[in-house]
Coordinates of C-alpha atoms and ligand atoms in Angstrom, one line a residue:
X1 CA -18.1 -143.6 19.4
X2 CA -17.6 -147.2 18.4
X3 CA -17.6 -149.7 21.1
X4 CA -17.4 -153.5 20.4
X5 CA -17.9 -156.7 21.9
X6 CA -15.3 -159.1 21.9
X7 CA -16.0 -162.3 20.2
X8 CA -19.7 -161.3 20.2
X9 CA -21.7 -162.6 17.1
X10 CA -23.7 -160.0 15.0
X11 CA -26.5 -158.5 16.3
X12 CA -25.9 -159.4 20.3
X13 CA -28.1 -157.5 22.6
X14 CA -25.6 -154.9 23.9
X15 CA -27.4 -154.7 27.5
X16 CA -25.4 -158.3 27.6
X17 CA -22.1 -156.6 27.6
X18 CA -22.9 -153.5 29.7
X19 CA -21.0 -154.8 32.9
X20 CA -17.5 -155.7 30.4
X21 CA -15.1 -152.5 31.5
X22 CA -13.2 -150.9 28.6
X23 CA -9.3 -151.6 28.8
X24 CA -8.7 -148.9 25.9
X25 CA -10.8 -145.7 25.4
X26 CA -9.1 -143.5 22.3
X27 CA -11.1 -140.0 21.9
X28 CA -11.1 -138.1 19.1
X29 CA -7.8 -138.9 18.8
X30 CA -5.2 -136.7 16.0
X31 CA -1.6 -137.2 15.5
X32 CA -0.1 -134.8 13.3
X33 CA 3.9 -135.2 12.4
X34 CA 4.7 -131.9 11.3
X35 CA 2.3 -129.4 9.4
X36 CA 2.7 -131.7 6.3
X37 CA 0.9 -135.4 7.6
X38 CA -2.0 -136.1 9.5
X39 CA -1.3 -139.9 10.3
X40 CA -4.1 -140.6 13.0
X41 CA -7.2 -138.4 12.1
X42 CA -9.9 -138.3 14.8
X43 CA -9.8 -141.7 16.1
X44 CA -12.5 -142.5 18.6
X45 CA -12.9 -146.2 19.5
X46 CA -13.6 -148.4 23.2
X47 CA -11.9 -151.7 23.3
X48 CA -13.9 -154.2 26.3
X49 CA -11.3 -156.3 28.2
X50 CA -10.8 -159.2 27.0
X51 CA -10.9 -158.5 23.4
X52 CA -8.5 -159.9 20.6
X53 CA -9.0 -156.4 18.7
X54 CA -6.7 -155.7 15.4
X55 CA -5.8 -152.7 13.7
X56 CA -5.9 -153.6 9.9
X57 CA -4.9 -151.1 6.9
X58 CA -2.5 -150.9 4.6
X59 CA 0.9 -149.1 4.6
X60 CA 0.4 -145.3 6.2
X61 CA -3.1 -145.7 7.2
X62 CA -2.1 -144.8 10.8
X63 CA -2.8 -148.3 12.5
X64 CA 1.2 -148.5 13.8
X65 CA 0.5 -144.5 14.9
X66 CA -2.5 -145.3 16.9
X67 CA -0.9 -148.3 18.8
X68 CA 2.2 -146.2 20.0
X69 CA -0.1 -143.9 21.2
X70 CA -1.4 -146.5 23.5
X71 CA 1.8 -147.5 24.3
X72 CA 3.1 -144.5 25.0
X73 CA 5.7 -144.6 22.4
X74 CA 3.8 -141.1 20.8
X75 CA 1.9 -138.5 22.2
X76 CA -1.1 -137.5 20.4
X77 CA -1.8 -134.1 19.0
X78 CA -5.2 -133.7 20.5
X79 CA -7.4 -136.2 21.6
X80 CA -7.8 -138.0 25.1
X81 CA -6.5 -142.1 25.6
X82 CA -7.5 -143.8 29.0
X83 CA -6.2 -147.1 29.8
X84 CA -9.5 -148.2 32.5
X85 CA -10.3 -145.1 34.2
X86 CA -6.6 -143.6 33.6
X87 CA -5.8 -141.0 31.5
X88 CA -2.7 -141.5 29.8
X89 CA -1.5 -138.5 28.1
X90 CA 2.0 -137.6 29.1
X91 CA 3.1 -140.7 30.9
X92 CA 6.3 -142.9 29.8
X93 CA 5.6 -146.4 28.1
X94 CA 6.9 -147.9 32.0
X95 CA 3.8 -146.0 33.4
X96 CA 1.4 -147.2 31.3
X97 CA -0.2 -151.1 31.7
X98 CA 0.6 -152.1 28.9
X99 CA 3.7 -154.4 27.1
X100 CA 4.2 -154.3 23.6
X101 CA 5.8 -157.3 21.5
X102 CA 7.3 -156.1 18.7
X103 CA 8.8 -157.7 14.9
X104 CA 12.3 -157.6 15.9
X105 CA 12.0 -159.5 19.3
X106 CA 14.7 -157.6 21.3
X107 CA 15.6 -160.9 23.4
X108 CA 18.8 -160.6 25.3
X109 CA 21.5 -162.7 23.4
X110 CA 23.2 -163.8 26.4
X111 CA 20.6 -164.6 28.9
X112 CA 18.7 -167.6 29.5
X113 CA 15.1 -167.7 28.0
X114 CA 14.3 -168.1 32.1
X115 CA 16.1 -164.9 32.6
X116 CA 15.1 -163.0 29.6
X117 CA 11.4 -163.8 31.0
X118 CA 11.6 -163.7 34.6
X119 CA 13.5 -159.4 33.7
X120 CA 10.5 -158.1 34.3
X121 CA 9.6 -159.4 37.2
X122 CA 12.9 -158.7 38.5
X123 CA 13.0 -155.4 38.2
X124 CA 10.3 -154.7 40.0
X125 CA 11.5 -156.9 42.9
X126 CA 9.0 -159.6 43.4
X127 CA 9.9 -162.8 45.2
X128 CA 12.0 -165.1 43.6
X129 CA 10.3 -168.1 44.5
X130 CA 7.3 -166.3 42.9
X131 CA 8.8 -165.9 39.5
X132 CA 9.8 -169.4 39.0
X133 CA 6.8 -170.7 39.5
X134 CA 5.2 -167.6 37.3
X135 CA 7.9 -167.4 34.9
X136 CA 7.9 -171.3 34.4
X137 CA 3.8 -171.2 34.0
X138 CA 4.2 -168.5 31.3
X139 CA 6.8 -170.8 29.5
X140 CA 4.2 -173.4 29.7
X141 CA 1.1 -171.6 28.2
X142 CA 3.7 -171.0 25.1
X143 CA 5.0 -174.1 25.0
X144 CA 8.0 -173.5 25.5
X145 CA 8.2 -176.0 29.0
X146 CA 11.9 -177.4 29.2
X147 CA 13.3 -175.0 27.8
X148 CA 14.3 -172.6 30.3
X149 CA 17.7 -173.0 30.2
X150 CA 18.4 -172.7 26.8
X151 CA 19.9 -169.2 25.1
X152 CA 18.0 -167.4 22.2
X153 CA 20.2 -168.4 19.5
X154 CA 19.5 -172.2 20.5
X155 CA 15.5 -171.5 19.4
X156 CA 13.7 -170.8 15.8
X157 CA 12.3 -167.5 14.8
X158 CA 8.7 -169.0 15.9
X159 CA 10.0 -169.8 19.3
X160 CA 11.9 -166.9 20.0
X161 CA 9.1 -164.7 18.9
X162 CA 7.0 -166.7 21.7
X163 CA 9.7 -165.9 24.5
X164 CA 9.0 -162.2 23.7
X165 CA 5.6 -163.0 24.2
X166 CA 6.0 -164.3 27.1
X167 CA 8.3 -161.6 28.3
X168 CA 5.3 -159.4 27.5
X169 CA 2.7 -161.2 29.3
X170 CA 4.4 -162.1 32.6
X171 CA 3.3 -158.6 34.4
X172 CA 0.0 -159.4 33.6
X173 CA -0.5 -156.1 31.5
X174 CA -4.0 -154.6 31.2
X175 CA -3.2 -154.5 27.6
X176 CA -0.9 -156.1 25.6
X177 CA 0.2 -154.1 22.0
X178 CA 1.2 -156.9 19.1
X179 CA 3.3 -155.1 16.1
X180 CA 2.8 -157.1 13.1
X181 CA 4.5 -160.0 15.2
X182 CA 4.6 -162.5 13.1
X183 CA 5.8 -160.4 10.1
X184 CA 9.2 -161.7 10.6
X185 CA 8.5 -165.4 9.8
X186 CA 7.8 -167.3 6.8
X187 CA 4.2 -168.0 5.6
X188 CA 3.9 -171.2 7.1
X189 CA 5.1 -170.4 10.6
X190 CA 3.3 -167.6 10.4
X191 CA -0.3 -169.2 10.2
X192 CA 1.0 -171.9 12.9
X193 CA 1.3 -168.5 14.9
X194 CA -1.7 -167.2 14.3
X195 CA -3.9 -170.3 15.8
X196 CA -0.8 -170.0 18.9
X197 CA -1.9 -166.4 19.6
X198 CA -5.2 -166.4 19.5
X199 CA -5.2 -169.5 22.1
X200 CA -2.7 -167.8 24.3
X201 CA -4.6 -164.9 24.2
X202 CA -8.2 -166.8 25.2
X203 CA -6.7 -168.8 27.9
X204 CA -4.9 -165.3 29.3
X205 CA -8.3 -163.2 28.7
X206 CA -6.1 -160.4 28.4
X207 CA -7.0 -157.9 26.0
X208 CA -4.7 -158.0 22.7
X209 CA -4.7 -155.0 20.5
X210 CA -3.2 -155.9 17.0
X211 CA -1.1 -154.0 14.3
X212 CA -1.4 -155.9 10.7
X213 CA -1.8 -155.2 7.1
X214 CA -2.4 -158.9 6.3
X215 CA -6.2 -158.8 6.5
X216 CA -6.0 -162.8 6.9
X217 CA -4.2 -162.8 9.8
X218 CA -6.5 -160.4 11.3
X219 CA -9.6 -162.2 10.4
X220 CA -8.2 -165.5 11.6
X221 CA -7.3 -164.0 15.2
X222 CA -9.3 -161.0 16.1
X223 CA -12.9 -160.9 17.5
X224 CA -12.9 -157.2 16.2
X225 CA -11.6 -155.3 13.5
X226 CA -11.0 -151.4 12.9
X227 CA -10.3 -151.0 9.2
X228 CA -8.1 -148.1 9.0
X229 CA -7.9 -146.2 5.7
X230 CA -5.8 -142.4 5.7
X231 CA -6.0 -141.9 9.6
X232 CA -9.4 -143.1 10.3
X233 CA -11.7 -146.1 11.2
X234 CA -13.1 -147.0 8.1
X235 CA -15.7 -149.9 9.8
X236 CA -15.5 -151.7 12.7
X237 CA -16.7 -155.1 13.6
X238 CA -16.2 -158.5 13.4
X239 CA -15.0 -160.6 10.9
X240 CA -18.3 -161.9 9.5
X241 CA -19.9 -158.3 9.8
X242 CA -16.9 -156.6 8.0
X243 CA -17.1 -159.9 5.6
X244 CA -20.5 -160.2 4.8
X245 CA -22.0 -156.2 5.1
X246 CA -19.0 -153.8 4.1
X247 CA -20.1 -150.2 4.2
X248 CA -17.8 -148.9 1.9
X249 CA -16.3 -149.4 -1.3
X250 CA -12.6 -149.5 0.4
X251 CA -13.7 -152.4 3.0
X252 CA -15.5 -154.2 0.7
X253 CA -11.8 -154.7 -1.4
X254 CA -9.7 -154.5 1.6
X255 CA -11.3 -157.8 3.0
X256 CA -10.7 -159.8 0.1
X257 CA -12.7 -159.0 -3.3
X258 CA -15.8 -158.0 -4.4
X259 CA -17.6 -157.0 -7.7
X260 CA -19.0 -153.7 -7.2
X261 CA -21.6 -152.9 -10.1
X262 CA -22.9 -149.0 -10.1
X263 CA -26.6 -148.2 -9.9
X264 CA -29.7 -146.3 -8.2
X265 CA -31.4 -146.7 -5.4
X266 CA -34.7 -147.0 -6.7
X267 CA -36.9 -147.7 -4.2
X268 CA -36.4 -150.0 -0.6
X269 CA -35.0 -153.0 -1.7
X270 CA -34.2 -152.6 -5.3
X271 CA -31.4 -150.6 -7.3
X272 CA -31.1 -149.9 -10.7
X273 CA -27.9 -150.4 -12.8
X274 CA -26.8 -148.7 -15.1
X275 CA -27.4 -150.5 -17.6
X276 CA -30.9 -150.6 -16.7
X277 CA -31.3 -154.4 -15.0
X278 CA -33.4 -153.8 -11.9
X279 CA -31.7 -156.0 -8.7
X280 CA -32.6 -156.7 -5.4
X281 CA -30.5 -155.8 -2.5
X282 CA -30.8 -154.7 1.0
X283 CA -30.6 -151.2 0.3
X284 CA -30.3 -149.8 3.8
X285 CA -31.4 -146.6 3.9
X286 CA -29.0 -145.7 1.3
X287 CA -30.0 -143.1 -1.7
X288 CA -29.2 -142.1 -5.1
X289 CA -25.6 -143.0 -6.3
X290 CA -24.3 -146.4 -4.8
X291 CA -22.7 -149.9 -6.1
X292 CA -24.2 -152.7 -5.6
X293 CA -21.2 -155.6 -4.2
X294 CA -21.6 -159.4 -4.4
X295 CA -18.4 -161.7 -3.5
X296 CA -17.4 -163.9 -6.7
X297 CA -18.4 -167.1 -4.2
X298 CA -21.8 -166.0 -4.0
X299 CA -22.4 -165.6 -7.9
X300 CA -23.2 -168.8 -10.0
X301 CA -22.6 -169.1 -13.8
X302 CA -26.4 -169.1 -15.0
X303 CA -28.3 -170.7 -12.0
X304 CA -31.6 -169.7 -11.0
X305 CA -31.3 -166.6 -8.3
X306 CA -33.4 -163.4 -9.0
X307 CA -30.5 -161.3 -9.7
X308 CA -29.6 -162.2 -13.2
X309 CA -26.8 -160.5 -15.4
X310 CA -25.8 -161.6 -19.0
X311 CA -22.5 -161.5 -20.4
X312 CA -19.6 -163.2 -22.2
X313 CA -16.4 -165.5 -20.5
X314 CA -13.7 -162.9 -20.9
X315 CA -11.4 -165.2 -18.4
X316 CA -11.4 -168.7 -16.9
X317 CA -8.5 -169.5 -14.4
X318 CA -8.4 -172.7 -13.0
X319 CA -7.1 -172.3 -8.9
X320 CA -7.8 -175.6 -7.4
X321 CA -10.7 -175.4 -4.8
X322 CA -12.1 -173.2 -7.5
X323 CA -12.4 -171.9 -11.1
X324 CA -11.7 -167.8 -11.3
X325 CA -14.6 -167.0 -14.3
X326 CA -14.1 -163.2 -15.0
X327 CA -17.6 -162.5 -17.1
X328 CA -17.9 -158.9 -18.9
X329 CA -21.2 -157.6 -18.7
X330 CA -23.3 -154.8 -19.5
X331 CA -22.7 -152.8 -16.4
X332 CA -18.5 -154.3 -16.0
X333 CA -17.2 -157.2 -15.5
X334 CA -18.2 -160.1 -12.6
X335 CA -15.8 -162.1 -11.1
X336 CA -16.9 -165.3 -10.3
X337 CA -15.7 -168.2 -8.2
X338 CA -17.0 -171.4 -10.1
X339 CA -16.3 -174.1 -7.2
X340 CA -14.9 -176.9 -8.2
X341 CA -16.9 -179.5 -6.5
X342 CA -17.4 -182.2 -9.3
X343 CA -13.8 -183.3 -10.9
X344 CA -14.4 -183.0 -14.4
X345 CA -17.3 -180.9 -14.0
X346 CA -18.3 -178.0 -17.0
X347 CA -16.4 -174.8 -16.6
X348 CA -17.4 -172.1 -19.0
X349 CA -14.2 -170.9 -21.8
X350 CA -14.1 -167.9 -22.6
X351 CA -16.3 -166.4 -25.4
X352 CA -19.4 -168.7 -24.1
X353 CA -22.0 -166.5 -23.7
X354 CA -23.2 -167.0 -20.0
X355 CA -25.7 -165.5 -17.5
X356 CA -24.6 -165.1 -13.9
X357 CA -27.1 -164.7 -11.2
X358 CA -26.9 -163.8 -7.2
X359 CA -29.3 -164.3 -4.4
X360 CA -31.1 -160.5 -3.1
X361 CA -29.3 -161.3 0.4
X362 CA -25.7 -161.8 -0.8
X363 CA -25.3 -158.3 -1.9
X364 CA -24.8 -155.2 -0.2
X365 CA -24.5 -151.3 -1.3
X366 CA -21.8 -149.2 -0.5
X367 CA -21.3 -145.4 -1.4
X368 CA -19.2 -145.6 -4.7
X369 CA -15.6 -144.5 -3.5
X370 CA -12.0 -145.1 -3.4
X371 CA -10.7 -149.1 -3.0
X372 CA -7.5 -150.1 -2.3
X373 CA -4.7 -149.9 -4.7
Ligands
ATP401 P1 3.0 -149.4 8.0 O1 2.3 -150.7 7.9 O2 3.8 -149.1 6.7 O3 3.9 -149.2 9.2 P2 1.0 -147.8 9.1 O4 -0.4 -147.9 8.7 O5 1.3 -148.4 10.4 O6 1.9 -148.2 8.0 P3 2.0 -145.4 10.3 O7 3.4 -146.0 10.5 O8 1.1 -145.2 11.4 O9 1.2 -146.2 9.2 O10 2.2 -144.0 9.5 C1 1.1 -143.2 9.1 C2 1.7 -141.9 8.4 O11 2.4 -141.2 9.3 C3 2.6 -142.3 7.2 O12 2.3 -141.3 6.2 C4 3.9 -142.1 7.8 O13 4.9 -141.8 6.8 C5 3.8 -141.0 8.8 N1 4.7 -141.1 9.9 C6 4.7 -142.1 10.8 N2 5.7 -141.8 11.7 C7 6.2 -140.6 11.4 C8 7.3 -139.8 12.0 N3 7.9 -140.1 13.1 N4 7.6 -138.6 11.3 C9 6.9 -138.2 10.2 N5 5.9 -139.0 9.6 C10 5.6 -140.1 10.2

C-alpha cells in the first residue's frame, strides 16, 4: 500500500512521519457500475492528515468515483475505506467527517453569505454566539470579511465559490473532498484560486483531497499526487518525484511531455537504442524492453553532455520563454525546448543538420506502454 507524506521532499526518512495519523485509508478498493465498467479498480492508498492530496487523470479514469466513495456519495463494490480508525462502508455522506465542495456551488439564493455559512452549524445546534464569531473567522481566512451581509448574486464566481468553501470548512471536517472546484471559472481566476486554496488549506491543516484533470492545477496545489489511469493509481508522489522520475510511459506524458526513445537495457547504467547509440541513464533495475525519456528542457541543440543524438530541424516554433525545436533522429524525433535567454540569439531552421545532447541524470526509463491520448 502507498502511503505519502504531505509536503515531504523526496527521499525523507519515513520514521519522521510515523506519528502523522492517516485521515483516509482506501483498501483494495473496486467499484463496478454494472457488469459492463470497472471504474475504480483495486485502489489502495493512506492519506496523512494534513495533506493537500489530488486525484489527477483524465476523463473516466475513476478519480471522481474514488472521491464519492469517501464521501459517501457511492458505495464501493469491494474494498474497505476508514476515515481515522472508522470504517465507513454503509454510512450516509451526514455520518461521515467529511464536506465536499463541489463545481456548481449549491449556495442558497436567498440567504445571506452569513447564513448560507453559519447552516451548518445551525443545524446541529451550537451556540449562536459561537457561530458568529466562527462563522465570521471562516469568512476571514477567505477573504471574504465585510461581506456577510451580502446575498450570492451580489458576489463573482471566484467569491461565491469561496463561500462554499467556507460552508464546507466551518465543521471542521476531518477531510474535506474538492470536485474540480475551480472548473467553473475562467483561466485567470482560476490560477488566482489555486494560490487561495492551497493557503486556506496550510493555515486550516486540514486534509484536502482533490479531484482534477488539469495536471497544472494539481501540481501547483497538492503536496501529493495519485495519477489515475483506467481505475488505478498509476504513481504516486509529489510533484517533483512524479516530474522528474515517472515510472511509466502514461505519467511521463500525463505530467507534461517527454521524448521517450526505445532501447535495451544493456547493462546498469546504460541502454541501447535502437538505433544502436549507447546512452547513459539511471536504469533502475529495469530489463530488456524500455524507453528511455528526457523532458525537451533538459535537451540542448549540440552542447557537450554525454548523451549525444544527431538529426535534422524538422520544426522550429517560436513560444516566447522558449523556442519548440522538434529534431528527427535516428531512433524518432526529440523535442526540444531551445530557451530563449539571449534576444536575438541563434535558433536552428529547419533542415540544419543538428546534434542534440542530454545529461545521464536527466533521463529516466519507463516500461514502453500506453500515453495519454
Ligand atoms: P471525469 O473527469 O470525466 O468526471 P473521472 O475520472 O472522474 O472522469 P469517473 O466519473 O469516476 O471518471 O468515471 C469512471 C468510469 O465510470 C467512466 O467510464 C464512467 O462512465 C463510469 N461511471 C461513472 N459513474 C457511473 C454511473 N453512475 N453509472 C455507470 N457508469 C458510471
Amino acid at each position: 500500500m502507498a502511503t505519502v507524506e504531505p509536503g515531504a521532499p523526496a527521499g525523507s526518512p519515513h520514521s519522521a512521519i510515523a506519528s502523522i495519523p492517516i485521515d483516509v485509508r482506501l483498501e483494495n478498493v473496486v467499484k463496478r457500475f454494472g457488469d459492463e465498467v470497472t471504474a475504480v479498480d483495486g485502489v489502495s492508498v493512506e492519506i496523512p492528515h494534513g495533506s493537500f492530496f489530488a486525484l489527477l487523470g483524465p476523463s473516466g479514469c475513476g478519480k471522481t468515483t474514488t472521491l464519492r466513495m469517501i464521501g459517501g456519495f457511492e458505495e464501493p463494490t469491494e474494498g474497505s475505506i476508514y476515515l481515522g480508525d472508522t470504517d465507513v462502508v454503509g454510512l450516509p455522506p451526514y455520518k461521515r467527517d467529511v464536506n465536499t465542495v463541489f463545481q456548481s456551488y449549491a449556495l442558497f439564493p436567498h440567504m445571506t453569505i452569513f447564513d448560507n455559512v453559519a447552516f451548518g452549524l445551525e443545524r446541529r445546534k451550537i451556540d449562536k454566539r459561537d457561530i458568529k464569531g466562527r462563522v465570521l473567522e471562516i469568512l476571514e481566512l477567505v477573504d471574504l470579511k465585510g461581506r456577510e451581509n451580502g446575498k450570492p448574486k451580489q458576489l463573482s464566481g471566484g467569491q461565491q465559490q469561496r463561500v462554499a468553501l467556507a460552508r464546507a470548512l466551518v465543521n471542521t471536517p476531518r477531510v474535506l473532498l474538492l470536485d474540480e472546484p475551480l472548473g467553473a471559472l475562467d483561466l485567470k481566476l482560476r490560477k488566482q484560486m489555486q494560490l487561495e486554496l492551497k493557503r486556506i488549506q496550510a493555515e486550516v491543516g486540514i486534509t484536502f483531497v482533490h479531484v482534477t484533470h488539469d495536471q497544472e492545477e494539481a501540481m501547483t496545489m497538492a503536496d501529493t499526487i495519485a495519477v489515475m489511469n483506467r481505475g488505478k493509481i498509476e504513481q504516486l508522489g509529489s510533484p517533483t518525484e512524479l516530474y522528474e522520475r515517472p515510472e511509466t510511459a502514461f505519467v511521463a506524458n500525463f505530467l507534461g511531455t517527454s521524448n521517450l526513445l526505445d532501447g535495451t537495457v544493456e547493462s546498469r547504467g546504460t541502454v541501447r537504442l535502437d538505433d544502436g547509440t549507447v546512452v547513459s541513464v539511471d536504469t533502475q533495475g529495469a530489463s530488456g524492453a524500455i524507453s528511455v525519456g528526457v523532458r525537451p528542457e533538459k535537451v540542448t541543440i549540440g552542447g557537450e553532455h554525454p548523451n549525444v543524438l544527431a538529426g535534422r530541424v524538422k520544426e522550429s516554433a517560436y513560444i516566447g520563454v522558449a523556442t519548440h525545436v522538434v529534431v528527427s533522429t535516428a531512433v524518432g524525433d526529440v523535442s526540444v525546448f531551445h530557451q530563449n535567454t539571449e534576444s536575438g540569439g541563434l535558433v536552428p531552421a529547419p533542415g540544419d543538420n543538428v546534434t542534440v545532447s542530454w545529461r545521464a541524470d536527466s533521463g529516466f526509463v519507463v516500461n514502453r506502454g500506453e500515453t495519454p491520448e
